[in-house]
Amino acid sequence: MERREFVASLVAGGCAGMCVDLTLFPLDTIKTRLQSQQGFYKAGGFRGIYAGVPSAAVGSFPNAAAFFVTYECTKSLLGAGGAVAAPHVAPVTHMLAASLGEIVACLIRVPTEVVKQRTQASPSSTTYHMLLATFREEGVRGLYRGFGSTVLRETLWSWRQGHTLYSWQAAVCGAFAGAVAAFVTTPLDVVKTRIMLAKAGSTTASGNIPVVLYDVWKSRGLTGLFAGSIPRMTFISVGGFIFLGAYEKVRRTLL
């Protein structure tokens, strides 16, 4: 990829990601409140549906950029020569590049996600006050609560989805595939939400994924494990079309 094309793709990806996050933010808020331990209505119901949006706006572009740069650079390095460059191992190259990309991106994504979700579940508070409260009570460590579950969720998602941008016709098929993948990974998303929203010092806050999964299963069964699956599936399916449209528009403008 030439430098100009690389920069255009980087900026277009960041802008498209921000466009999706801000346009479909209400769906994300509903999903978070459905997954919260306190329940949908106690977490705010349909009130303050844009609570936490500043955190999403600030983190969206750098998060997408961090993933894109890491993914493309890793893929280029792995494909530069040797056995890894062979066509039949391309899926392995993609998985390794995607995994590393998600780990790097999560260094930015997790702190913004923690603040965003806590504000979504407490709409009477503001993003700034929630950031200060988290930092004051738990320090930097609190901002990275749920890092492991987020990386696991995003990595599994990357492996299933791929990161090649397709035509509109293929995007229709991708929307269905994305909805299925979103549904399958919902329990991990529930775990991530529970860990991020848990009170400091609680068992859930420790971040033990199997323990949190079992706790949700024991208290709410399958309904709890797949809480928020419909808004999550809608977000990812519709978001795919918005992302592709915004990406192509920005990229064409820059090139």
PDB file of N, CA and C in Angstrom, residues 18 29 31 33 43 62 71 93 97 102-103 118 143 154 157 170 177-179 184 186 199 244 246:
ATOM      1  N   MET A  18     -15.981   6.697  13.783  1.00  0.00           N
ATOM      2  CA  MET A  18     -16.603   7.734  14.605  1.00  0.00           C
ATOM      3  C   MET A  18     -18.047   7.984  14.175  1.00  0.00           C
ATOM      4  N   THR A  29     -26.312   2.519  24.231  1.00  0.00           N
ATOM      5  CA  THR A  29     -26.772   2.841  25.587  1.00  0.00           C
ATOM      6  C   THR A  29     -27.835   1.846  26.052  1.00  0.00           C
ATOM      7  N   LYS A  31     -28.257  -1.198  25.002  1.00  0.00           N
ATOM      8  CA  LYS A  31     -27.593  -2.489  25.203  1.00  0.00           C
ATOM      9  C   LYS A  31     -26.892  -2.538  26.558  1.00  0.00           C
ATOM     10  N   ARG A  33     -27.534  -0.810  29.279  1.00  0.00           N
ATOM     11  CA  ARG A  33     -28.499  -0.821  30.380  1.00  0.00           C
ATOM     12  C   ARG A  33     -29.215  -2.164  30.498  1.00  0.00           C
ATOM     13  N   ALA A  43     -31.084   1.410  35.575  1.00  0.00           N
ATOM     14  CA  ALA A  43     -29.873   1.974  34.961  1.00  0.00           C
ATOM     15  C   ALA A  43     -30.176   3.224  34.139  1.00  0.00           C
ATOM     16  N   PRO A  62      -8.934   7.639  17.482  1.00  0.00           N
ATOM     17  CA  PRO A  62      -7.630   7.041  17.808  1.00  0.00           C
ATOM     18  C   PRO A  62      -7.693   5.525  17.966  1.00  0.00           C
ATOM     19  N   TYR A  71      -2.593  -3.408  12.501  1.00  0.00           N
ATOM     20  CA  TYR A  71      -3.035  -4.510  11.639  1.00  0.00           C
ATOM     21  C   TYR A  71      -2.279  -4.518  10.314  1.00  0.00           C
ATOM     22  N   THR A  93      -2.129 -15.334   8.992  1.00  0.00           N
ATOM     23  CA  THR A  93      -1.534 -13.996   9.014  1.00  0.00           C
ATOM     24  C   THR A  93      -2.569 -12.969   9.463  1.00  0.00           C
ATOM     25  N   ALA A  97      -2.379 -10.707  12.866  1.00  0.00           N
ATOM     26  CA  ALA A  97      -2.389  -9.247  12.718  1.00  0.00           C
ATOM     27  C   ALA A  97      -3.593  -8.638  13.427  1.00  0.00           C
ATOM     28  N   GLU A 102      -6.004  -5.633  17.857  1.00  0.00           N
ATOM     29  CA  GLU A 102      -7.012  -5.460  18.905  1.00  0.00           C
ATOM     30  C   GLU A 102      -6.380  -5.179  20.266  1.00  0.00           C
ATOM     31  N   ILE A 103      -5.251  -5.844  20.552  1.00  0.00           N
ATOM     32  CA  ILE A 103      -4.571  -5.616  21.834  1.00  0.00           C
ATOM     33  C   ILE A 103      -4.107  -4.169  21.938  1.00  0.00           C
ATOM     34  N   ARG A 118     -20.084   3.382  32.340  1.00  0.00           N
ATOM     35  CA  ARG A 118     -20.475   3.808  33.692  1.00  0.00           C
ATOM     36  C   ARG A 118     -21.382   5.034  33.636  1.00  0.00           C
ATOM     37  N   LEU A 143      -9.404   2.297  35.157  1.00  0.00           N
ATOM     38  CA  LEU A 143      -9.728   2.632  33.768  1.00  0.00           C
ATOM     39  C   LEU A 143      -9.500   1.454  32.826  1.00  0.00           C
ATOM     40  N   GLU A 154     -13.140  -8.782  21.264  1.00  0.00           N
ATOM     41  CA  GLU A 154     -12.769  -8.122  20.011  1.00  0.00           C
ATOM     42  C   GLU A 154     -11.934  -9.025  19.109  1.00  0.00           C
ATOM     43  N   TRP A 157     -14.164 -11.547  17.497  1.00  0.00           N
ATOM     44  CA  TRP A 157     -14.945 -10.831  16.485  1.00  0.00           C
ATOM     45  C   TRP A 157     -14.107 -10.616  15.222  1.00  0.00           C
ATOM     46  N   ALA A 170     -21.601  -7.395  -1.401  1.00  0.00           N
ATOM     47  CA  ALA A 170     -21.004  -8.261  -0.378  1.00  0.00           C
ATOM     48  C   ALA A 170     -21.328  -7.754   1.025  1.00  0.00           C
ATOM     49  N   ALA A 177     -23.887 -11.944   8.293  1.00  0.00           N
ATOM     50  CA  ALA A 177     -22.798 -12.645   8.996  1.00  0.00           C
ATOM     51  C   ALA A 177     -22.433 -11.898  10.270  1.00  0.00           C
ATOM     52  N   GLY A 178     -22.433 -10.562  10.182  1.00  0.00           N
ATOM     53  CA  GLY A 178     -22.109  -9.744  11.347  1.00  0.00           C
ATOM     54  C   GLY A 178     -23.133  -9.891  12.445  1.00  0.00           C
ATOM     55  N   ALA A 179     -24.404  -9.992  12.066  1.00  0.00           N
ATOM     56  CA  ALA A 179     -25.473 -10.160  13.056  1.00  0.00           C
ATOM     57  C   ALA A 179     -25.320 -11.484  13.799  1.00  0.00           C
ATOM     58  N   VAL A 184     -23.515 -14.455  18.723  1.00  0.00           N
ATOM     59  CA  VAL A 184     -22.676 -15.513  19.319  1.00  0.00           C
ATOM     60  C   VAL A 184     -21.749 -14.947  20.398  1.00  0.00           C
ATOM     61  N   THR A 186     -22.283 -12.258  22.229  1.00  0.00           N
ATOM     62  CA  THR A 186     -23.001 -11.450  23.229  1.00  0.00           C
ATOM     63  C   THR A 186     -22.661 -11.831  24.680  1.00  0.00           C
ATOM     64  N   LYS A 199     -18.768  -2.780  41.298  1.00  0.00           N
ATOM     65  CA  LYS A 199     -18.179  -1.960  42.353  1.00  0.00           C
ATOM     66  C   LYS A 199     -16.764  -2.433  42.639  1.00  0.00           C
ATOM     67  N   LEU A 244     -19.148   1.458   5.759  1.00  0.00           N
ATOM     68  CA  LEU A 244     -18.711   1.307   4.370  1.00  0.00           C
ATOM     69  C   LEU A 244     -18.986   2.569   3.557  1.00  0.00           C
ATOM     70  N   ALA A 246     -19.423   5.728   4.688  1.00  0.00           N
ATOM     71  CA  ALA A 246     -18.580   6.831   5.166  1.00  0.00           C
ATOM     72  C   ALA A 246     -17.132   6.624   4.757  1.00  0.00           C
TER      73      ALA A 246
END
